[in-house]
Coordinates of C-alpha atoms and ligand atoms in Angstrom, one line a residue:
M1 CA -0.2 -0.3 0.0
L2 CA 3.0 2.3 0.6
N3 CA 2.7 3.4 -3.1
R4 CA -0.8 4.5 -4.0
R5 CA 0.6 8.1 -3.7
L6 CA 3.7 6.9 -4.7
T7 CA 5.2 7.5 -1.5
S8 CA 8.8 6.8 -2.2
A9 CA 11.2 6.9 -4.8
I10 CA 15.9 6.6 -5.6
A11 CA 17.2 3.5 -5.2
P12 CA 19.1 2.9 -2.2
F13 CA 22.0 0.8 -3.5
F14 CA 24.1 0.5 -0.5
A15 CA 27.0 -0.8 -3.6
V16 CA 26.9 2.3 -5.0
A17 CA 27.3 4.3 -1.7
M18 CA 30.2 2.4 -0.2
S19 CA 33.4 3.7 -1.3
F20 CA 36.1 1.4 0.0
S21 CA 36.5 -2.1 -1.0
S22 CA 39.0 -3.1 1.3
L23 CA 38.5 -5.4 4.6
Q24 CA 36.8 -3.6 7.0
T25 CA 36.9 -5.0 10.5
V26 CA 33.4 -4.3 12.2
S27 CA 32.5 -5.2 15.4
A28 CA 29.2 -6.1 17.7
A29 CA 28.8 -3.8 20.1
T30 CA 26.6 -5.9 22.4
P31 CA 27.8 -8.9 23.7
V32 CA 24.6 -11.5 23.1
S33 CA 22.8 -10.4 26.8
T34 CA 22.7 -13.4 29.5
T35 CA 19.6 -10.7 30.8
P36 CA 16.2 -10.0 29.1
V37 CA 16.6 -7.4 26.6
S38 CA 13.4 -6.0 27.5
Q39 CA 10.5 -7.3 30.3
D40 CA 8.4 -8.7 27.0
N41 CA 11.0 -10.9 26.0
I42 CA 9.6 -14.6 25.9
Q43 CA 10.7 -17.9 25.7
K44 CA 8.8 -20.0 23.5
S45 CA 6.4 -21.9 26.7
E46 CA 5.2 -18.2 27.1
Q47 CA 4.3 -18.0 23.1
L48 CA 1.2 -19.8 22.5
P49 CA 2.1 -22.4 19.3
A50 CA -0.4 -21.7 16.7
W51 CA -0.1 -23.3 13.1
W52 CA 0.0 -19.9 11.3
K53 CA 3.1 -18.6 13.7
Q54 CA 4.7 -21.8 12.2
A55 CA 3.6 -21.7 8.1
V56 CA 5.1 -20.0 5.4
F57 CA 2.8 -18.1 3.3
Y58 CA 2.7 -17.1 0.0
Q59 CA 1.1 -14.5 -1.9
I60 CA -0.6 -14.7 -5.0
Y61 CA -1.5 -12.1 -7.0
P62 CA -3.5 -13.8 -9.3
R63 CA -3.9 -11.6 -12.0
S64 CA -0.2 -12.1 -12.9
F65 CA 0.6 -15.9 -11.3
K66 CA -0.4 -18.0 -14.5
N67 CA -3.2 -17.9 -17.1
T68 CA -4.6 -20.9 -18.5
N69 CA -7.4 -19.5 -21.1
G70 CA -4.9 -17.4 -23.1
S71 CA -6.6 -14.0 -21.9
G72 CA -3.6 -12.7 -20.4
V73 CA -5.1 -11.8 -17.5
G74 CA -4.0 -15.0 -14.5
D75 CA -6.7 -17.3 -13.1
I76 CA -7.9 -19.4 -10.5
N77 CA -6.9 -22.8 -12.9
G78 CA -3.5 -21.1 -13.1
I79 CA -2.9 -21.2 -9.7
I80 CA -4.2 -24.6 -8.9
E81 CA -1.5 -25.6 -11.7
K82 CA 0.9 -24.6 -10.1
L83 CA 0.2 -25.7 -6.4
D84 CA 2.8 -28.5 -6.7
Y85 CA 5.6 -26.0 -7.4
L86 CA 4.7 -23.9 -4.9
K87 CA 4.4 -27.0 -2.2
N88 CA 7.5 -28.5 -3.9
L89 CA 9.1 -25.4 -2.3
G90 CA 7.9 -25.5 1.1
I91 CA 5.2 -23.3 1.4
D92 CA 2.0 -23.7 3.6
A93 CA -0.4 -21.4 2.7
I94 CA -1.5 -18.8 0.3
W95 CA -2.9 -15.5 0.7
I96 CA -4.3 -14.4 -2.8
N97 CA -5.5 -11.0 -3.3
P98 CA -8.9 -10.3 -4.3
H99 CA -11.0 -12.7 -6.1
Y100 CA -14.3 -11.3 -6.2
A101 CA -16.2 -9.5 -8.8
S102 CA -15.0 -6.2 -9.9
P103 CA -15.2 -4.0 -12.4
N104 CA -11.6 -3.9 -11.9
K105 CA -10.2 0.3 -11.4
D106 CA -8.2 -1.2 -8.3
N107 CA -7.7 -4.7 -9.1
G108 CA -10.0 -6.4 -7.4
Y109 CA -9.7 -3.6 -4.9
D110 CA -13.2 -2.6 -6.2
I111 CA -15.5 -5.6 -5.7
S112 CA -19.4 -5.2 -6.9
D113 CA -20.6 -8.7 -5.3
Y114 CA -18.8 -10.2 -2.6
Q115 CA -19.8 -13.3 -3.1
D116 CA -19.2 -14.0 -6.9
I117 CA -15.7 -14.6 -8.7
M118 CA -14.2 -12.1 -10.7
K119 CA -15.2 -13.2 -14.2
E120 CA -11.4 -13.3 -15.7
Y121 CA -10.6 -15.7 -12.8
G122 CA -13.1 -17.7 -13.5
T123 CA -16.1 -19.5 -11.5
M124 CA -17.0 -20.3 -8.0
E125 CA -16.7 -24.1 -8.9
D126 CA -13.0 -23.3 -9.8
F127 CA -12.6 -21.5 -6.4
D128 CA -14.4 -24.8 -4.6
R129 CA -11.9 -26.7 -6.2
L130 CA -9.0 -24.6 -5.4
I131 CA -9.7 -25.1 -1.9
S132 CA -10.3 -29.3 -2.3
E133 CA -7.1 -29.0 -4.0
M134 CA -5.0 -27.2 -1.9
K135 CA -6.6 -29.3 1.3
K136 CA -5.5 -32.2 -1.1
R137 CA -1.7 -31.1 -0.4
N138 CA -2.5 -30.3 3.3
M139 CA -1.8 -26.3 2.4
R140 CA -4.4 -23.8 3.9
L141 CA -5.9 -20.8 1.6
M142 CA -5.7 -17.0 2.9
V143 CA -8.5 -14.7 1.1
D144 CA -8.3 -10.9 0.5
V145 CA -11.2 -8.9 2.2
V146 CA -12.0 -5.5 1.4
I147 CA -14.5 -4.0 3.8
N148 CA -13.3 -0.2 4.2
H149 CA -15.2 -0.1 0.9
T150 CA -17.1 -1.6 -2.6
S151 CA -16.9 -0.6 -5.9
D152 CA -19.5 1.9 -7.0
Q153 CA -21.2 -0.8 -9.1
H154 CA -21.8 -2.7 -5.9
P155 CA -25.7 -3.0 -5.7
W156 CA -25.5 -1.3 -2.3
F157 CA -23.8 1.7 -3.7
I158 CA -26.1 1.9 -6.8
Q159 CA -29.1 1.9 -4.5
S160 CA -27.5 4.4 -2.0
Q161 CA -27.2 6.6 -4.6
S162 CA -30.4 6.3 -6.0
G163 CA -32.0 8.5 -3.8
K164 CA -31.5 10.3 -0.4
D165 CA -34.6 8.3 1.0
N166 CA -33.1 4.9 0.1
P167 CA -32.6 2.2 2.8
Y168 CA -28.9 1.8 1.6
R169 CA -28.5 5.5 1.7
D170 CA -27.2 4.7 5.0
Y171 CA -24.7 2.4 3.8
Y172 CA -21.9 5.1 2.5
F173 CA -20.9 8.8 3.4
W174 CA -23.4 11.0 2.3
K175 CA -22.4 14.8 3.1
D176 CA -23.6 18.5 2.2
G177 CA -20.9 20.3 0.6
K178 CA -19.3 23.5 2.4
D179 CA -20.1 26.8 1.3
G180 CA -19.9 25.3 -2.2
K181 CA -16.7 23.2 -1.7
E182 CA -16.3 19.7 -0.3
P183 CA -17.4 18.8 3.3
N184 CA -13.7 18.8 4.3
N185 CA -10.2 18.7 3.1
Y186 CA -9.6 15.0 3.3
P187 CA -7.0 14.0 0.5
S188 CA -7.2 10.9 -1.5
F189 CA -4.7 8.1 -1.4
F190 CA -4.9 8.4 -4.7
G191 CA -4.9 11.6 -5.5
G192 CA -7.3 14.5 -5.4
S193 CA -9.9 14.7 -3.0
A194 CA -11.6 12.2 -0.9
W195 CA -15.4 13.6 -1.9
E196 CA -17.1 13.1 -4.9
K197 CA -19.8 15.1 -5.7
D198 CA -22.8 13.2 -7.0
A199 CA -25.1 15.6 -9.2
K200 CA -28.2 14.2 -9.0
S201 CA -27.8 14.6 -5.1
D202 CA -25.9 17.4 -4.9
Q203 CA -24.6 15.6 -1.8
Y204 CA -21.0 14.4 -1.6
Y205 CA -19.8 10.8 -1.0
L206 CA -16.7 9.8 0.8
H207 CA -13.9 6.8 -1.1
Y208 CA -10.7 7.5 0.8
F209 CA -9.0 5.2 -2.3
A210 CA -10.4 6.1 -6.0
K211 CA -13.7 7.7 -6.6
Q212 CA -14.8 4.0 -7.6
Q213 CA -14.5 2.7 -4.2
P214 CA -16.8 4.5 -1.7
D215 CA -15.8 4.0 2.0
L216 CA -18.6 1.6 3.7
N217 CA -20.5 3.3 6.7
W218 CA -19.7 0.7 9.8
D219 CA -21.3 3.1 12.4
N220 CA -24.5 1.7 10.4
P221 CA -25.2 -2.1 12.3
K222 CA -26.7 -3.4 8.9
V223 CA -23.5 -2.7 7.1
R224 CA -21.1 -4.9 9.7
Q225 CA -24.3 -7.3 10.0
D226 CA -24.1 -7.9 6.2
L227 CA -20.4 -7.8 6.1
Y228 CA -19.9 -10.4 8.9
K229 CA -22.3 -12.7 7.0
M230 CA -20.7 -12.3 4.0
L231 CA -17.2 -13.3 5.9
K232 CA -19.2 -16.1 7.2
F233 CA -19.9 -17.4 3.3
W234 CA -15.8 -17.8 3.2
L235 CA -15.3 -19.1 6.0
D236 CA -17.8 -21.8 5.8
K237 CA -16.4 -22.9 2.2
G238 CA -13.0 -23.9 4.2
V239 CA -11.0 -20.5 3.5
S240 CA -8.1 -20.8 6.8
G241 CA -7.1 -16.8 6.6
M242 CA -8.4 -13.2 5.8
R243 CA -5.9 -10.8 4.9
I244 CA -8.6 -7.8 6.2
D245 CA -7.5 -5.0 3.8
T246 CA -6.8 -1.2 4.6
V247 CA -8.6 -2.6 8.4
A248 CA -7.2 0.4 10.3
T249 CA -9.6 2.7 8.6
I250 CA -13.0 1.6 8.4
S251 CA -14.1 4.0 11.3
K252 CA -14.4 7.2 10.4
I253 CA -14.3 9.7 13.1
P254 CA -17.9 11.6 12.6
E255 CA -18.0 14.9 12.5
F256 CA -15.1 14.8 9.7
P257 CA -13.1 17.9 11.0
D258 CA -10.7 19.3 8.9
L259 CA -6.9 17.9 8.6
S260 CA -4.7 20.4 9.7
E261 CA -1.6 21.4 7.8
N262 CA 0.5 19.2 9.7
Q263 CA -2.0 16.3 9.3
K264 CA -2.2 16.8 5.8
K265 CA 1.2 15.8 5.0
D266 CA 0.3 12.6 6.7
F267 CA -2.8 11.4 6.5
D268 CA -2.4 7.5 6.8
E269 CA -2.0 7.9 10.3
A270 CA -5.3 10.6 10.8
Y271 CA -7.3 8.3 8.7
T272 CA -6.9 5.2 11.6
Q273 CA -8.0 7.2 14.3
G274 CA -11.7 6.5 14.4
P275 CA -13.3 6.3 17.5
N276 CA -14.9 3.0 17.2
L277 CA -12.0 1.0 15.2
H278 CA -11.4 -1.1 17.8
K279 CA -14.7 -2.0 18.9
Y280 CA -16.0 -2.7 15.8
I281 CA -12.8 -5.3 15.2
H282 CA -13.8 -6.8 18.5
E283 CA -17.0 -7.4 17.4
M284 CA -16.0 -8.8 14.1
N285 CA -13.9 -10.8 16.0
K286 CA -16.5 -12.1 18.3
E287 CA -19.3 -12.5 15.8
V288 CA -17.8 -14.2 13.1
F289 CA -13.7 -15.2 13.1
S290 CA -14.1 -16.7 17.0
H291 CA -16.3 -19.2 15.6
Y292 CA -13.5 -20.6 13.0
D293 CA -10.2 -21.6 13.2
V294 CA -9.1 -19.0 11.3
V295 CA -6.0 -16.8 11.0
T296 CA -6.3 -13.0 10.7
A297 CA -4.1 -10.7 9.3
G298 CA -4.8 -7.0 9.2
E299 CA -3.3 -4.5 6.5
I300 CA -3.4 -1.8 9.3
F301 CA -1.3 0.8 7.2
G302 CA -0.9 4.2 8.7
V303 CA -0.6 2.6 12.3
P304 CA 2.5 3.0 13.4
A305 CA 4.7 -0.5 14.4
T306 CA 4.5 0.8 18.2
D307 CA 0.9 0.8 17.9
S308 CA 0.1 -2.7 16.4
I309 CA -0.4 -4.6 19.7
R310 CA -3.6 -3.0 20.1
F311 CA -4.4 -4.9 17.3
T312 CA -2.5 -8.1 17.9
D313 CA -2.8 -8.3 21.6
R314 CA -4.7 -11.9 21.6
R315 CA -6.3 -10.4 25.2
R316 CA -7.7 -8.2 23.4
E317 CA -9.3 -10.5 20.9
E318 CA -9.4 -8.6 18.0
L319 CA -6.6 -9.5 14.9
N320 CA -3.9 -12.7 15.1
M321 CA -1.3 -10.5 13.3
A322 CA -0.6 -7.5 11.3
F323 CA 0.9 -6.0 8.3
T324 CA 2.6 -2.7 9.7
F325 CA 4.7 -0.5 7.0
D326 CA 7.4 1.6 9.4
L327 CA 9.9 -1.2 7.9
I328 CA 8.9 -1.1 3.8
R329 CA 8.6 2.3 4.3
I330 CA 11.9 3.6 6.2
D331 CA 13.2 5.3 2.8
V332 CA 10.2 7.5 2.0
D333 CA 11.3 10.9 2.2
P334 CA 9.7 13.2 4.9
K335 CA 9.5 16.1 3.0
A336 CA 8.0 14.8 -0.1
K337 CA 6.3 11.7 0.0
W338 CA 5.9 10.6 -3.5
R339 CA 10.1 9.9 -3.5
R340 CA 12.5 7.7 -1.8
T341 CA 15.9 8.8 -0.1
D342 CA 18.6 6.2 0.9
W343 CA 18.1 4.3 3.8
T344 CA 20.2 2.9 6.5
L345 CA 20.9 -0.9 7.8
S346 CA 20.9 0.6 11.3
K347 CA 17.0 2.2 10.5
F348 CA 16.2 -1.0 9.0
R349 CA 17.2 -2.9 11.9
Q350 CA 15.9 -0.8 14.9
T351 CA 12.3 -1.1 13.1
V352 CA 12.7 -4.7 13.0
N353 CA 13.2 -4.6 16.7
T354 CA 10.9 -2.2 17.7
S355 CA 8.3 -4.1 15.9
D356 CA 9.6 -7.5 18.0
K357 CA 9.9 -6.0 21.2
T358 CA 6.4 -4.5 20.3
A359 CA 4.6 -7.8 19.5
G360 CA 6.3 -8.9 23.1
Q361 CA 4.5 -12.1 24.2
Y362 CA 1.2 -11.4 23.3
G363 CA 1.1 -10.2 20.0
W364 CA 2.4 -11.5 17.1
N365 CA 4.0 -10.0 13.4
A366 CA 3.6 -10.6 9.7
F367 CA 7.1 -10.2 8.1
F368 CA 7.2 -9.3 5.0
L369 CA 9.9 -7.0 2.8
D370 CA 7.4 -6.8 -0.8
N371 CA 4.3 -7.1 -2.0
H372 CA 1.9 -6.0 -4.8
D373 CA 2.1 -2.5 -3.3
N374 CA 5.7 -2.1 -3.0
P375 CA 8.6 -2.6 -5.6
R376 CA 10.7 -5.9 -5.7
V377 CA 12.9 -7.0 -2.5
V378 CA 15.9 -7.3 -4.1
S379 CA 15.8 -3.9 -6.0
H380 CA 15.0 -2.1 -2.9
F381 CA 17.1 -3.9 -0.2
G382 CA 19.4 -5.8 -2.2
D383 CA 20.9 -4.9 -5.6
D384 CA 19.1 -5.9 -8.8
R385 CA 22.7 -5.2 -10.9
P386 CA 23.7 -8.4 -12.2
K387 CA 27.0 -9.1 -10.4
W388 CA 24.8 -9.0 -7.1
R389 CA 21.5 -9.4 -7.6
V390 CA 21.7 -13.7 -6.6
P391 CA 23.9 -13.1 -4.0
S392 CA 21.8 -10.2 -2.4
A393 CA 18.2 -12.1 -3.3
K394 CA 19.8 -14.9 -0.8
A395 CA 21.2 -12.9 1.8
L396 CA 17.2 -10.6 2.0
A397 CA 15.9 -14.6 2.4
T398 CA 17.5 -15.5 5.3
V399 CA 16.4 -12.3 6.6
I400 CA 12.6 -13.0 5.5
L401 CA 12.9 -16.7 7.1
T402 CA 14.3 -16.2 10.2
Q403 CA 12.4 -13.3 11.9
R404 CA 9.7 -14.3 15.0
A405 CA 6.7 -13.1 13.1
T406 CA 5.4 -15.3 9.8
P407 CA 7.1 -14.7 6.8
F408 CA 5.2 -13.7 3.6
I409 CA 6.7 -14.7 0.6
Y410 CA 5.3 -12.4 -2.1
Q411 CA 5.4 -14.4 -5.9
G412 CA 8.6 -14.3 -7.6
T413 CA 10.6 -13.3 -4.9
E414 CA 11.6 -16.9 -4.6
L415 CA 13.1 -16.5 -8.1
G416 CA 14.9 -12.8 -7.3
M417 CA 12.6 -11.2 -9.7
T418 CA 13.4 -7.4 -10.1
N419 CA 11.3 -4.1 -11.1
Y420 CA 10.3 -3.2 -14.2
P421 CA 12.4 -0.6 -16.4
F422 CA 9.6 1.5 -17.1
K423 CA 10.2 4.3 -19.4
S424 CA 7.2 6.4 -19.6
I425 CA 4.0 7.1 -18.1
D426 CA 2.1 4.7 -20.6
D427 CA 3.7 2.4 -19.1
F428 CA 2.3 2.0 -15.8
D429 CA -1.2 0.6 -15.1
D430 CA -1.2 1.5 -11.7
I431 CA -4.3 4.0 -10.3
G432 CA -2.0 5.1 -7.8
V433 CA 0.7 6.4 -9.9
K434 CA -1.6 8.0 -12.6
G435 CA -3.7 10.3 -9.8
S436 CA 0.0 11.1 -8.5
W437 CA 1.1 12.3 -12.2
K438 CA -2.3 14.1 -12.5
D439 CA -1.8 16.1 -8.8
L440 CA 2.2 16.5 -9.1
V441 CA 3.0 16.7 -12.6
E442 CA -0.6 18.0 -14.5
T443 CA -0.3 20.9 -11.7
G444 CA 3.5 21.8 -12.4
Q445 CA 4.7 20.7 -9.2
V446 CA 7.0 18.1 -10.4
S447 CA 9.1 17.5 -13.5
K448 CA 8.3 14.7 -15.7
E449 CA 11.8 13.6 -15.2
E450 CA 11.4 13.8 -11.6
F451 CA 8.4 12.3 -11.1
L452 CA 9.2 9.6 -13.5
K453 CA 12.5 8.6 -11.6
A454 CA 10.3 8.1 -8.7
A455 CA 7.6 6.0 -9.6
R456 CA 10.3 4.1 -11.8
V457 CA 11.5 2.6 -8.0
T458 CA 8.4 2.7 -6.0
S459 CA 5.6 2.0 -8.1
R460 CA 3.1 -0.8 -7.5
D461 CA 3.4 -2.3 -10.7
N462 CA 7.2 -3.3 -10.3
A463 CA 5.6 -6.2 -8.5
R464 CA 2.5 -7.2 -10.6
T465 CA 4.6 -7.7 -13.7
P466 CA 3.6 -11.7 -14.8
F467 CA 5.6 -14.0 -12.9
Q468 CA 8.3 -15.6 -15.2
W469 CA 7.9 -19.2 -15.5
D470 CA 10.4 -20.2 -18.0
A471 CA 12.1 -18.3 -21.4
T472 CA 9.5 -19.0 -23.7
E473 CA 7.5 -16.2 -24.9
N474 CA 5.8 -14.3 -22.4
A475 CA 7.4 -16.4 -19.6
G476 CA 5.4 -19.0 -19.9
F477 CA 2.8 -16.4 -18.2
T478 CA 0.0 -16.9 -21.2
T479 CA -0.2 -17.8 -24.1
G480 CA -2.2 -14.5 -25.3
K481 CA -1.3 -10.9 -24.5
P482 CA -0.2 -10.0 -21.2
W483 CA -2.2 -7.3 -19.2
L484 CA 0.8 -6.0 -18.0
K485 CA 4.1 -5.9 -19.8
V486 CA 6.7 -9.2 -19.0
N487 CA 10.0 -7.7 -17.8
P488 CA 12.4 -8.3 -20.6
N489 CA 15.1 -9.8 -18.0
Y490 CA 12.3 -13.2 -18.1
K491 CA 14.9 -15.0 -20.4
E492 CA 17.3 -15.0 -17.8
I493 CA 15.3 -14.8 -14.4
N494 CA 12.8 -17.6 -14.3
A495 CA 11.3 -20.8 -12.5
A496 CA 12.5 -23.3 -15.6
S497 CA 15.9 -22.1 -15.3
Q498 CA 16.4 -22.3 -11.2
I499 CA 14.3 -25.9 -10.4
N500 CA 17.5 -28.3 -11.2
D501 CA 19.9 -25.8 -10.4
P502 CA 21.1 -26.0 -6.9
D503 CA 22.7 -22.8 -6.2
S504 CA 19.6 -20.7 -7.5
V505 CA 17.7 -18.7 -5.5
L506 CA 14.7 -20.9 -5.3
N507 CA 16.3 -23.7 -4.3
Y508 CA 18.1 -21.2 -1.4
Y509 CA 14.4 -20.5 -0.4
R510 CA 13.2 -23.8 -0.4
K511 CA 16.2 -24.7 1.8
L512 CA 15.4 -22.0 4.3
I513 CA 12.0 -22.9 4.3
Q514 CA 12.8 -26.5 5.5
L515 CA 15.0 -25.1 8.1
R516 CA 11.7 -22.8 9.8
H517 CA 9.9 -26.0 9.5
D518 CA 12.5 -28.3 11.3
I519 CA 13.7 -25.7 13.5
P520 CA 11.4 -24.0 16.0
A521 CA 13.6 -21.6 17.3
L522 CA 13.4 -20.3 14.2
T523 CA 9.5 -19.3 14.5
Y524 CA 9.8 -18.9 18.4
G525 CA 12.8 -18.1 20.0
E526 CA 13.7 -15.3 21.4
Y527 CA 15.0 -12.3 19.3
H528 CA 18.2 -10.1 19.9
D529 CA 19.9 -8.2 17.3
L530 CA 24.0 -7.7 18.4
D531 CA 24.1 -3.8 17.2
L532 CA 21.8 -1.7 16.3
N533 CA 23.9 1.0 15.2
N534 CA 25.8 -1.3 12.8
D535 CA 25.6 -0.4 9.4
T536 CA 27.4 -3.1 7.2
V537 CA 26.9 -6.6 9.4
Y538 CA 23.3 -7.5 10.3
A539 CA 23.6 -9.9 12.9
Y540 CA 20.6 -11.1 15.7
T541 CA 20.2 -14.2 17.6
R542 CA 17.1 -16.5 17.7
I543 CA 17.7 -18.3 20.9
D544 CA 14.6 -21.2 22.6
G545 CA 15.8 -22.7 25.7
N546 CA 19.1 -24.3 25.1
E547 CA 18.5 -23.8 21.3
K548 CA 20.9 -20.9 20.1
Y549 CA 20.9 -20.3 16.6
L550 CA 23.2 -16.8 15.1
V551 CA 22.1 -14.8 11.8
I552 CA 24.6 -13.1 10.3
V553 CA 23.9 -10.8 6.6
N554 CA 26.6 -8.7 5.3
F555 CA 24.3 -5.8 3.1
K556 CA 27.0 -4.7 1.4
E557 CA 29.1 -5.6 -1.8
N558 CA 32.8 -5.5 0.4
S559 CA 34.3 -8.2 2.4
V560 CA 33.8 -7.9 5.8
N561 CA 35.8 -9.5 9.2
Y562 CA 32.9 -9.4 11.3
K563 CA 34.0 -9.7 15.0
L564 CA 32.2 -11.6 17.1
P565 CA 30.9 -11.1 21.0
E566 CA 32.5 -12.6 23.3
D567 CA 30.0 -15.0 24.8
I568 CA 29.2 -16.4 21.5
S569 CA 30.6 -19.2 20.3
I570 CA 29.8 -21.3 17.0
Q571 CA 29.3 -25.0 16.7
S572 CA 27.9 -25.2 13.3
T573 CA 27.1 -24.0 9.9
V574 CA 23.3 -24.4 9.5
V575 CA 23.3 -22.5 6.4
E576 CA 25.5 -20.5 3.9
S577 CA 25.1 -18.7 1.2
N578 CA 27.5 -16.6 -1.1
A579 CA 30.4 -17.7 1.9
K580 CA 33.6 -18.0 0.3
S581 CA 35.6 -19.6 3.5
P582 CA 34.4 -22.1 5.5
I583 CA 33.8 -20.9 9.5
E584 CA 36.0 -22.6 12.1
Q585 CA 34.3 -23.7 15.1
N586 CA 34.6 -21.6 18.2
A587 CA 36.1 -18.6 15.9
T588 CA 36.1 -15.3 17.3
S589 CA 35.8 -13.5 14.0
I590 CA 34.2 -14.2 10.7
K591 CA 35.4 -13.0 7.5
L592 CA 32.2 -12.1 5.6
A593 CA 32.4 -12.1 1.3
P594 CA 29.8 -9.6 0.0
W595 CA 26.3 -10.8 0.7
Q596 CA 27.0 -13.1 2.2
S597 CA 24.3 -14.5 4.7
G598 CA 24.4 -17.5 7.3
I599 CA 22.3 -19.3 10.2
Y600 CA 24.7 -20.8 12.7
K601 CA 24.2 -23.2 15.5
L602 CA 25.9 -21.8 18.4
N603 CA 27.1 -23.2 21.5
Ligands
BGC701 C1 -4.5 -2.9 -1.1 C2 -4.0 -2.0 -2.5 C3 -5.0 -1.2 -3.0 C4 -6.2 -0.8 -1.4 C5 -7.4 -0.2 -1.8 C6 -4.7 -1.4 -0.1 O1 -4.2 -1.8 1.1 O2 -3.0 -3.6 -0.5 O3 -3.6 -2.6 -3.5 O4 -5.2 -0.5 -3.4 O5 -5.6 -1.5 -0.3 O6 -8.3 -1.1 -1.6

């Protein structure tokens, strides 16, 4: 969701920023602590085990995953066709982006019928078959539920718009204008005002996203009951998880006060301040989720990671885990949020650390470094130049799969897929890019060149190009014309070429996923960062009773001598990537190759 307003830009290639090539000695400043890091520090026995904490999730953007009928748009049958590929990778559960009937103004996040399938994706029979094929393979399905808004083509909105006295009028927010203008100064995430004037009634309706995505009025109990019924419909079909889209914005401030100048600069957070937010989520939990064996993961864009515990503290009975955005947004330029600045490893790890400590014993996090709303991880946090793409993709895989949080792998990340080389505004499909172009370029605030430079590294389309299955035409994604262009690097980066290559990014992911399954400490073990201020080597321990592991990742393209804290001694290597020299038992320092990463068992 980061880039819906093009919140970022300039590629943070550490590699370019580094000016030295010789060995640098970096030492871990803090010894591995024997005393608790914080009072929330946990031991396995204190953390309730759950299937969804142990599971490795894979996110599928169905539109771009696999097309089976030549339409150029991915479909449910395509997902079914590739289940064995995912099972073989070790995936336990799959989150699919919205699969419901939609006019696709925002690729399915504008739903016109909650209980029907998007016609491009197939039929309800296909969906039922997907669930049963997944069950056969002992895999679980998480669907994406969009309950903050519907499409303007949803029958509720059509009714609502038909007249002030219609019983559905109150399903949405309708307000009179103020002094001939919008009811207040709320901006939309996709550019322009969050209010759209309706000529017929001379009133405005609210849309935090596109004008084709009117916001539902959660203060109306009928709306909530209708949504709960809809959620049960899918849960009764055997769905095991729900990712709840933009859940932190469902409660609105009833008076709709104007945003202050300060709030306007960062309105994401202001939109999460509705007074009934937690009351509604708790109610939804009681009325719906508590009756099923289901995991809920809230997308809480706008909520600082330090507040995420309000959603996930199990004693509050709201959600199981949350996607927070402080990490993926660490490089948003505070002066101009549509573009990026450089980021540092210290800021990265401090953000991870804060999220971990915030979750503590009672909460839980979802961990992700890319998704359908963000650039490709290797282009964002790694180095996608040919020399470093594979090593840095593997290093980031090590980070993703060793956190005390449920890992989410976005489709194609397991291949090291990269951002797309966009040339002009016409190359983009993203409604967010188009809205920002209107707001910034067409008003003369930002030059075309500057905007494109930013969009190239931030656009959501980077992650949405078709999956690269093989080196045949259209990367084996479709026999038709793909809805979005395939990345021209598909002949080099594709699944077919990696499956039988033991050194591929894909096989490194497979190995790590296996380890995640085999070593409970990697899921539940206490997380302790060895030096929050180190900008070169990311090192942390995962400790579960006597099971102790060290994770080390060199984030630079230079070799580094990493001095281990005195109270750490390595027993053996569990897995390594890009290592050039073997680590000796009881070594006091490690010579790390560029982008080397590894997991080591400690004495
Ligand atoms: C989704 C976006 C979508 C938006 C509006 C987000 O959080 O991840 O892709 O555009 O919600 O539904």
